[in-house]
N, CA and C atoms as an extended XYZ file, in Angstrom:
306
Properties=species:S:1:pos:R:3:atomname:S:1:resname:S:1:resid:I:1 pbc="F F F"
N         0.832       -1.180        0.000 N   MET     1
C         0.000        0.000        0.000 CA  MET     1
C         0.874        1.239        0.000 C   MET     1
N         0.375        2.231       -0.651 N   SER     2
C         1.165        3.443       -0.763 CA  SER     2
C         0.895        4.407        0.371 C   SER     2
N        -0.188        4.194        1.141 N   GLY     3
C        -0.483        5.052        2.270 CA  GLY     3
C        -1.197        6.342        1.897 C   GLY     3
N        -1.626        6.469        0.666 N   GLN     4
C        -2.326        7.681        0.255 CA  GLN     4
C        -3.812        7.547        0.552 C   GLN     4
N        -4.467        8.694        0.663 N   ALA     5
C        -5.916        8.691        0.900 CA  ALA     5
C        -6.620        8.091       -0.307 C   ALA     5
N        -7.608        7.299       -0.050 N   GLY     6
C        -8.364        6.689       -1.125 CA  GLY     6
C        -7.919        5.287       -1.450 C   GLY     6
N        -6.880        4.784       -0.778 N   ASP     7
C        -6.392        3.445       -1.055 CA  ASP     7
C        -7.106        2.371       -0.231 C   ASP     7
N        -7.691        2.745        0.897 N   GLY     8
C        -8.249        1.767        1.816 CA  GLY     8
C        -9.621        1.282        1.402 C   GLY     8
N       -10.088        0.196        2.048 N   PRO     9
C       -11.405       -0.355        1.723 CA  PRO     9
C       -12.543        0.576        2.134 C   PRO     9
N       -12.308        1.498        3.042 N   LYS    10
C       -13.361        2.419        3.476 CA  LYS    10
C       -13.758        3.382        2.367 C   LYS    10
N       -12.880        3.614        1.398 N   ASP    11
C       -13.154        4.579        0.342 CA  ASP    11
C       -13.798        3.941       -0.882 C   ASP    11
N       -14.247        2.711       -0.764 N   ARG    12
C       -14.868        2.014       -1.899 CA  ARG    12
C       -16.387        2.135       -1.849 C   ARG    12
N       -16.907        3.307       -1.572 N   GLY    13
C       -18.350        3.534       -1.467 CA  GLY    13
C       -18.978        3.695       -2.844 C   GLY    13
N       -19.966        4.533       -2.926 N   ALA    14
C       -20.667        4.789       -4.177 CA  ALA    14
C       -19.733        5.499       -5.152 C   ALA    14
N       -19.868        5.187       -6.423 N   PRO    15
C       -18.999        5.849       -7.397 CA  PRO    15
C       -19.304        7.342       -7.466 C   PRO    15
N       -18.284        8.095       -7.741 N   LYS    16
C       -18.455        9.539       -7.852 CA  LYS    16
C       -19.096        9.855       -9.189 C   LYS    16
N       -19.954       10.868       -9.210 N   ALA    17
C       -20.633       11.259      -10.438 CA  ALA    17
C       -19.665       12.001      -11.340 C   ALA    17
N       -19.712       11.658      -12.598 N   THR    18
C       -18.918       12.384      -13.584 CA  THR    18
C       -19.880       12.983      -14.597 C   THR    18
N       -19.576       14.163      -15.046 N   TYR    19
C       -20.451       14.873      -15.971 CA  TYR    19
C       -19.688       15.227      -17.239 C   TYR    19
N       -20.393       15.265      -18.325 N   ILE    20
C       -19.813       15.664      -19.596 CA  ILE    20
C       -19.652       17.178      -19.580 C   ILE    20
N       -18.575       17.656      -20.097 N   VAL    21
C       -18.314       19.096      -20.120 CA  VAL    21
C       -19.385       19.777      -20.959 C   VAL    21
N       -19.951       20.838      -20.412 N   GLY    22
C       -20.968       21.601      -21.119 CA  GLY    22
C       -22.382       21.133      -20.848 C   GLY    22
N       -22.539       20.052      -20.124 N   VAL    23
C       -23.869       19.533      -19.796 CA  VAL    23
C       -24.097       19.756      -18.316 C   VAL    23
N       -25.216       20.382      -17.979 N   SER    24
C       -25.493       20.654      -16.570 CA  SER    24
C       -25.979       19.383      -15.879 C   SER    24
N       -25.717       19.270      -14.582 N   PRO    25
C       -26.168       18.077      -13.851 CA  PRO    25
C       -27.695       18.032      -13.789 C   PRO    25
N       -28.258       16.849      -13.676 N   PRO    26
C       -29.729       16.751      -13.625 CA  PRO    26
C       -30.281       17.439      -12.377 C   PRO    26
N       -31.470       18.033      -12.557 N   GLU    27
C       -32.122       18.697      -11.425 CA  GLU    27
C       -32.787       17.644      -10.544 C   GLU    27
N       -32.786       17.873       -9.230 N   PRO    28
C       -33.476       16.911       -8.360 CA  PRO    28
C       -34.979       16.965       -8.625 C   PRO    28
N       -35.688       15.855       -8.419 N   PRO    29
C       -37.138       15.852       -8.672 CA  PRO    29
C       -37.870       16.797       -7.719 C   PRO    29
N       -38.915       17.434       -8.259 N   ARG    30
C       -39.717       18.332       -7.430 CA  ARG    30
C       -40.629       17.511       -6.523 C   ARG    30
N       -40.853       17.964       -5.302 N   PRO    31
C       -41.776       17.226       -4.432 CA  PRO    31
C       -43.200       17.328       -4.980 C   PRO    31
N       -44.021       16.312       -4.755 N   PRO    32
C       -45.393       16.354       -5.271 CA  PRO    32
C       -46.210       17.442       -4.579 C   PRO    32
N       -47.194       17.950       -5.298 N   GLU    33
C       -48.093       18.949       -4.736 CA  GLU    33
C       -48.958       18.283       -3.650 C   GLU    33
N       -49.226       18.984       -2.552 N   PRO    34
C       -50.084       18.396       -1.513 CA  PRO    34
C       -51.522       18.256       -2.009 C   PRO    34
N       -52.189       17.237       -1.523 N   LEU    35
C       -53.599       17.045       -1.873 CA  LEU    35
C       -54.429       18.125       -1.203 C   LEU    35
N       -55.410       18.608       -1.917 N   ASP    36
C       -56.306       19.623       -1.369 CA  ASP    36
C       -57.710       19.366       -1.909 C   ASP    36
N       -58.320       18.227       -1.517 N   PRO    37
C       -59.637       17.898       -2.065 CA  PRO    37
C       -60.739       18.717       -1.409 C   PRO    37
N       -61.892       18.823       -2.061 N   PRO    38
C       -63.036       19.464       -1.407 CA  PRO    38
C       -63.474       18.617       -0.207 C   PRO    38
N       -63.778       19.274        0.913 N   MET    39
C       -64.055       18.546        2.153 CA  MET    39
C       -65.540       18.380        2.460 C   MET    39
N       -66.408       19.153        1.821 N   VAL    40
C       -67.846       19.073        2.117 CA  VAL    40
C       -68.392       17.665        1.883 C   VAL    40
N       -68.019       16.973        0.798 N   PRO    41
C       -68.559       15.617        0.631 CA  PRO    41
C       -68.194       14.665        1.775 C   PRO    41
N       -67.022       14.849        2.363 N   PHE    42
C       -66.633       14.006        3.498 CA  PHE    42
C       -67.519       14.288        4.716 C   PHE    42
N       -67.825       15.562        4.956 N   ALA    43
C       -68.681       15.918        6.088 CA  ALA    43
C       -70.098       15.380        5.883 C   ALA    43
N       -70.617       15.516        4.668 N   VAL    44
C       -71.965       15.011        4.379 CA  VAL    44
C       -72.001       13.491        4.505 C   VAL    44
N       -70.962       12.831        4.040 N   ALA    45
C       -70.903       11.370        4.158 CA  ALA    45
C       -70.871       10.942        5.629 C   ALA    45
N       -70.158       11.690        6.461 N   GLY    46
C       -70.122       11.371        7.891 CA  GLY    46
C       -71.478       11.533        8.547 C   GLY    46
N       -72.164       12.616        8.211 N   ILE    47
C       -73.511       12.836        8.760 CA  ILE    47
C       -74.436       11.703        8.319 C   ILE    47
N       -74.373       11.343        7.035 N   ALA    48
C       -75.227       10.265        6.515 CA  ALA    48
C       -74.887        8.924        7.171 C   ALA    48
N       -73.610        8.675        7.397 N   ALA    49
C       -73.213        7.407        8.025 CA  ALA    49
C       -73.770        7.295        9.440 C   ALA    49
N       -73.698        8.390       10.218 N   TRP    50
C       -74.253        8.359       11.576 CA  TRP    50
C       -75.772        8.192       11.540 C   TRP    50
N       -76.427        8.813       10.568 N   ALA    51
C       -77.883        8.682       10.461 CA  ALA    51
C       -78.268        7.245       10.116 C   ALA    51
N       -77.588        6.654        9.154 N   VAL    52
C       -77.887        5.268        8.764 CA  VAL    52
C       -77.600        4.310        9.916 C   VAL    52
N       -76.489        4.530       10.601 N   ALA    53
C       -76.163        3.666       11.745 CA  ALA    53
C       -77.227        3.796       12.835 C   ALA    53
N       -77.666        5.012       13.097 N   GLY    54
C       -78.701        5.214       14.114 CA  GLY    54
C       -80.013        4.545       13.741 C   GLY    54
N       -80.403        4.671       12.480 N   LEU    55
C       -81.652        4.034       12.042 CA  LEU    55
C       -81.535        2.507       12.083 C   LEU    55
N       -80.380        1.993       11.718 N   ALA    56
C       -80.184        0.544       11.776 CA  ALA    56
C       -80.236        0.048       13.220 C   ALA    56
N       -79.608        0.785       14.118 N   LEU    57
C       -79.637        0.383       15.528 CA  LEU    57
C       -81.039        0.512       16.112 C   LEU    57
N       -81.762        1.502       15.657 N   LEU    58
C       -83.145        1.670       16.109 CA  LEU    58
C       -83.992        0.476       15.669 C   LEU    58
N       -83.786        0.028       14.421 N   ALA    59
C       -84.535       -1.116       13.899 CA  ALA    59
C       -84.137       -2.421       14.593 C   ALA    59
N       -82.888       -2.489       15.065 N   LEU    60
C       -82.416       -3.714       15.718 CA  LEU    60
C       -82.637       -3.712       17.222 C   LEU    60
N       -83.288       -2.694       17.734 N   ASP    61
C       -83.560       -2.568       19.159 CA  ASP    61
C       -82.264       -2.639       19.974 C   ASP    61
N       -81.303       -1.805       19.572 N   ALA    62
C       -79.983       -1.764       20.213 CA  ALA    62
C       -80.059       -1.031       21.549 C   ALA    62
N       -79.018       -1.142       22.364 N   PRO    63
C       -78.993       -0.402       23.631 CA  PRO    63
C       -79.126        1.107       23.398 C   PRO    63
N       -79.786        1.754       24.329 N   ARG    64
C       -80.069        3.181       24.193 CA  ARG    64
C       -78.792        4.018       24.112 C   ARG    64
N       -77.722        3.606       24.777 N   SER    65
C       -76.481        4.390       24.733 CA  SER    65
C       -75.898        4.420       23.311 C   SER    65
N       -76.074        3.358       22.545 N   TRP    66
C       -75.592        3.344       21.168 CA  TRP    66
C       -76.385        4.329       20.318 C   TRP    66
N       -77.670        4.409       20.572 N   LEU    67
C       -78.512        5.358       19.825 CA  LEU    67
C       -78.110        6.795       20.147 C   LEU    67
N       -77.815        7.069       21.409 N   TRP    68
C       -77.369        8.409       21.790 CA  TRP    68
C       -76.029        8.753       21.125 C   TRP    68
N       -75.169        7.759       21.007 N   THR    69
C       -73.886        7.991       20.340 CA  THR    69
C       -74.105        8.347       18.868 C   THR    69
N       -74.994        7.644       18.201 N   CYS    70
C       -75.302        7.953       16.799 CA  CYS    70
C       -75.927        9.335       16.669 C   CYS    70
N       -76.814        9.678       17.592 N   LEU    71
C       -77.428       11.003       17.550 CA  LEU    71
C       -76.379       12.092       17.755 C   LEU    71
N       -75.465       11.877       18.688 N   ALA    72
C       -74.389       12.859       18.921 CA  ALA    72
C       -73.510       12.998       17.680 C   ALA    72
N       -73.134       11.895       17.061 N   GLY    73
C       -72.324       11.959       15.847 CA  GLY    73
C       -73.043       12.673       14.723 C   GLY    73
N       -74.334       12.407       14.587 N   PHE    74
C       -75.146       13.069       13.564 CA  PHE    74
C       -75.206       14.568       13.808 C   PHE    74
N       -75.477       14.963       15.052 N   LEU    75
C       -75.611       16.394       15.355 CA  LEU    75
C       -74.270       17.123       15.301 C   LEU    75
N       -73.185       16.495       15.752 N   TRP    76
C       -71.867       17.127       15.683 CA  TRP    76
C       -71.388       17.247       14.243 C   TRP    76
N       -72.006       16.505       13.344 N   GLY    77
C       -71.638       16.619       11.935 CA  GLY    77
C       -72.010       17.970       11.339 C   GLY    77
N       -73.034       18.612       11.862 N   PHE    78
C       -73.454       19.896       11.286 CA  PHE    78
C       -72.470       21.027       11.560 C   PHE    78
N       -71.934       21.182       12.774 N   PRO    79
C       -70.863       22.173       12.919 CA  PRO    79
C       -69.644       21.825       12.059 C   PRO    79
N       -69.357       20.541       11.934 N   GLY    80
C       -68.260       20.124       11.061 CA  GLY    80
C       -68.530       20.482        9.609 C   GLY    80
N       -69.787       20.347        9.198 N   LEU    81
C       -70.166       20.718        7.834 CA  LEU    81
C       -69.969       22.215        7.608 C   LEU    81
N       -70.327       23.017        8.590 N   LEU    82
C       -70.134       24.471        8.468 CA  LEU    82
C       -68.647       24.816        8.351 C   LEU    82
N       -67.822       24.145        9.129 N   VAL    83
C       -66.375       24.385        9.049 CA  VAL    83
C       -65.852       23.987        7.673 C   VAL    83
N       -66.318       22.860        7.150 N   MET    84
C       -65.847       22.401        5.844 CA  MET    84
C       -66.356       23.298        4.717 C   MET    84
N       -67.554       23.855        4.858 N   LEU    85
C       -68.037       24.824        3.871 CA  LEU    85
C       -67.118       26.035        3.822 C   LEU    85
N       -66.727       26.515        4.993 N   ARG    86
C       -65.806       27.659        5.057 CA  ARG    86
C       -64.433       27.278        4.497 C   ARG    86
N       -63.974       26.086        4.804 N   HIS    87
C       -62.686       25.615        4.297 CA  HIS    87
C       -62.691       25.571        2.772 C   HIS    87
N       -63.759       25.022        2.192 N   ASP    88
C       -63.826       24.929        0.738 CA  ASP    88
C       -63.940       26.299        0.083 C   ASP    88
N       -64.641       27.242        0.727 N   ALA    89
C       -64.721       28.601        0.182 CA  ALA    89
C       -63.337       29.246        0.173 C   ALA    89
N       -62.591       29.066        1.243 N   THR    90
C       -61.224       29.601        1.315 CA  THR    90
C       -60.337       28.926        0.281 C   THR    90
N       -60.525       27.633        0.094 N   ARG    91
C       -59.759       26.885       -0.895 CA  ARG    91
C       -60.018       27.430       -2.293 C   ARG    91
N       -61.287       27.687       -2.632 N   ARG    92
C       -61.614       28.244       -3.947 CA  ARG    92
C       -60.984       29.619       -4.134 C   ARG    92
N       -61.036       30.460       -3.093 N   GLU    93
C       -60.426       31.791       -3.179 CA  GLU    93
C       -58.917       31.692       -3.369 C   GLU    93
N       -58.295       30.793       -2.652 N   ARG    94
C       -56.845       30.625       -2.754 CA  ARG    94
C       -56.457       30.170       -4.152 C   ARG    94
N       -57.203       29.219       -4.696 N   ARG    95
C       -56.890       28.727       -6.043 CA  ARG    95
C       -57.210       29.757       -7.110 C   ARG    95
N       -58.222       30.562       -6.888 N   ARG    96
C       -58.562       31.611       -7.852 CA  ARG    96
C       -57.434       32.636       -7.902 C   ARG    96
N       -56.818       32.901       -6.776 N   GLY    97
C       -55.721       33.864       -6.707 CA  GLY    97
C       -54.463       33.378       -7.400 C   GLY    97
N       -54.223       32.064       -7.406 N   THR    98
C       -53.008       31.528       -8.026 CA  THR    98
C       -53.257       31.082       -9.461 C   THR    98
N       -54.496       31.086       -9.891 N   GLY    99
C       -54.802       30.668      -11.261 CA  GLY    99
C       -54.872       29.168      -11.418 C   GLY    99
N       -54.873       28.433      -10.334 N   ALA   100
C       -54.934       26.969      -10.413 CA  ALA   100
C       -56.374       26.526      -10.655 C   ALA   100
N       -56.496       25.304      -11.165 N   ARG   101
C       -57.817       24.721      -11.390 CA  ARG   101
C       -58.481       24.332      -10.094 C   ARG   101
N       -59.792       24.468      -10.003 N   ASP   102
C       -60.529       24.042       -8.804 CA  ASP   102
C       -60.901       22.595       -8.883 C   ASP   102
């Protein structure tokens, strides 16, 4: 061994990149755009799911506490729906400002 740097087994890692003269190195990939779906359909689906569950439990003569839970979920869905309506309105305004598709 000559004792110079780069002679040992520790320096046998990944090969170094070489580039052709006059050609720029490749650009790193851009990160994907975050998802920003409309949220109102999710809120409506949640309200409908609690309503269907409550009606099914009512038909099956389920314990009263389960019915109260379904009623609470159904009723709490309406404030959630109002929040999602506001969220979607803000989303439309934001996209209108940037020229992006809704």
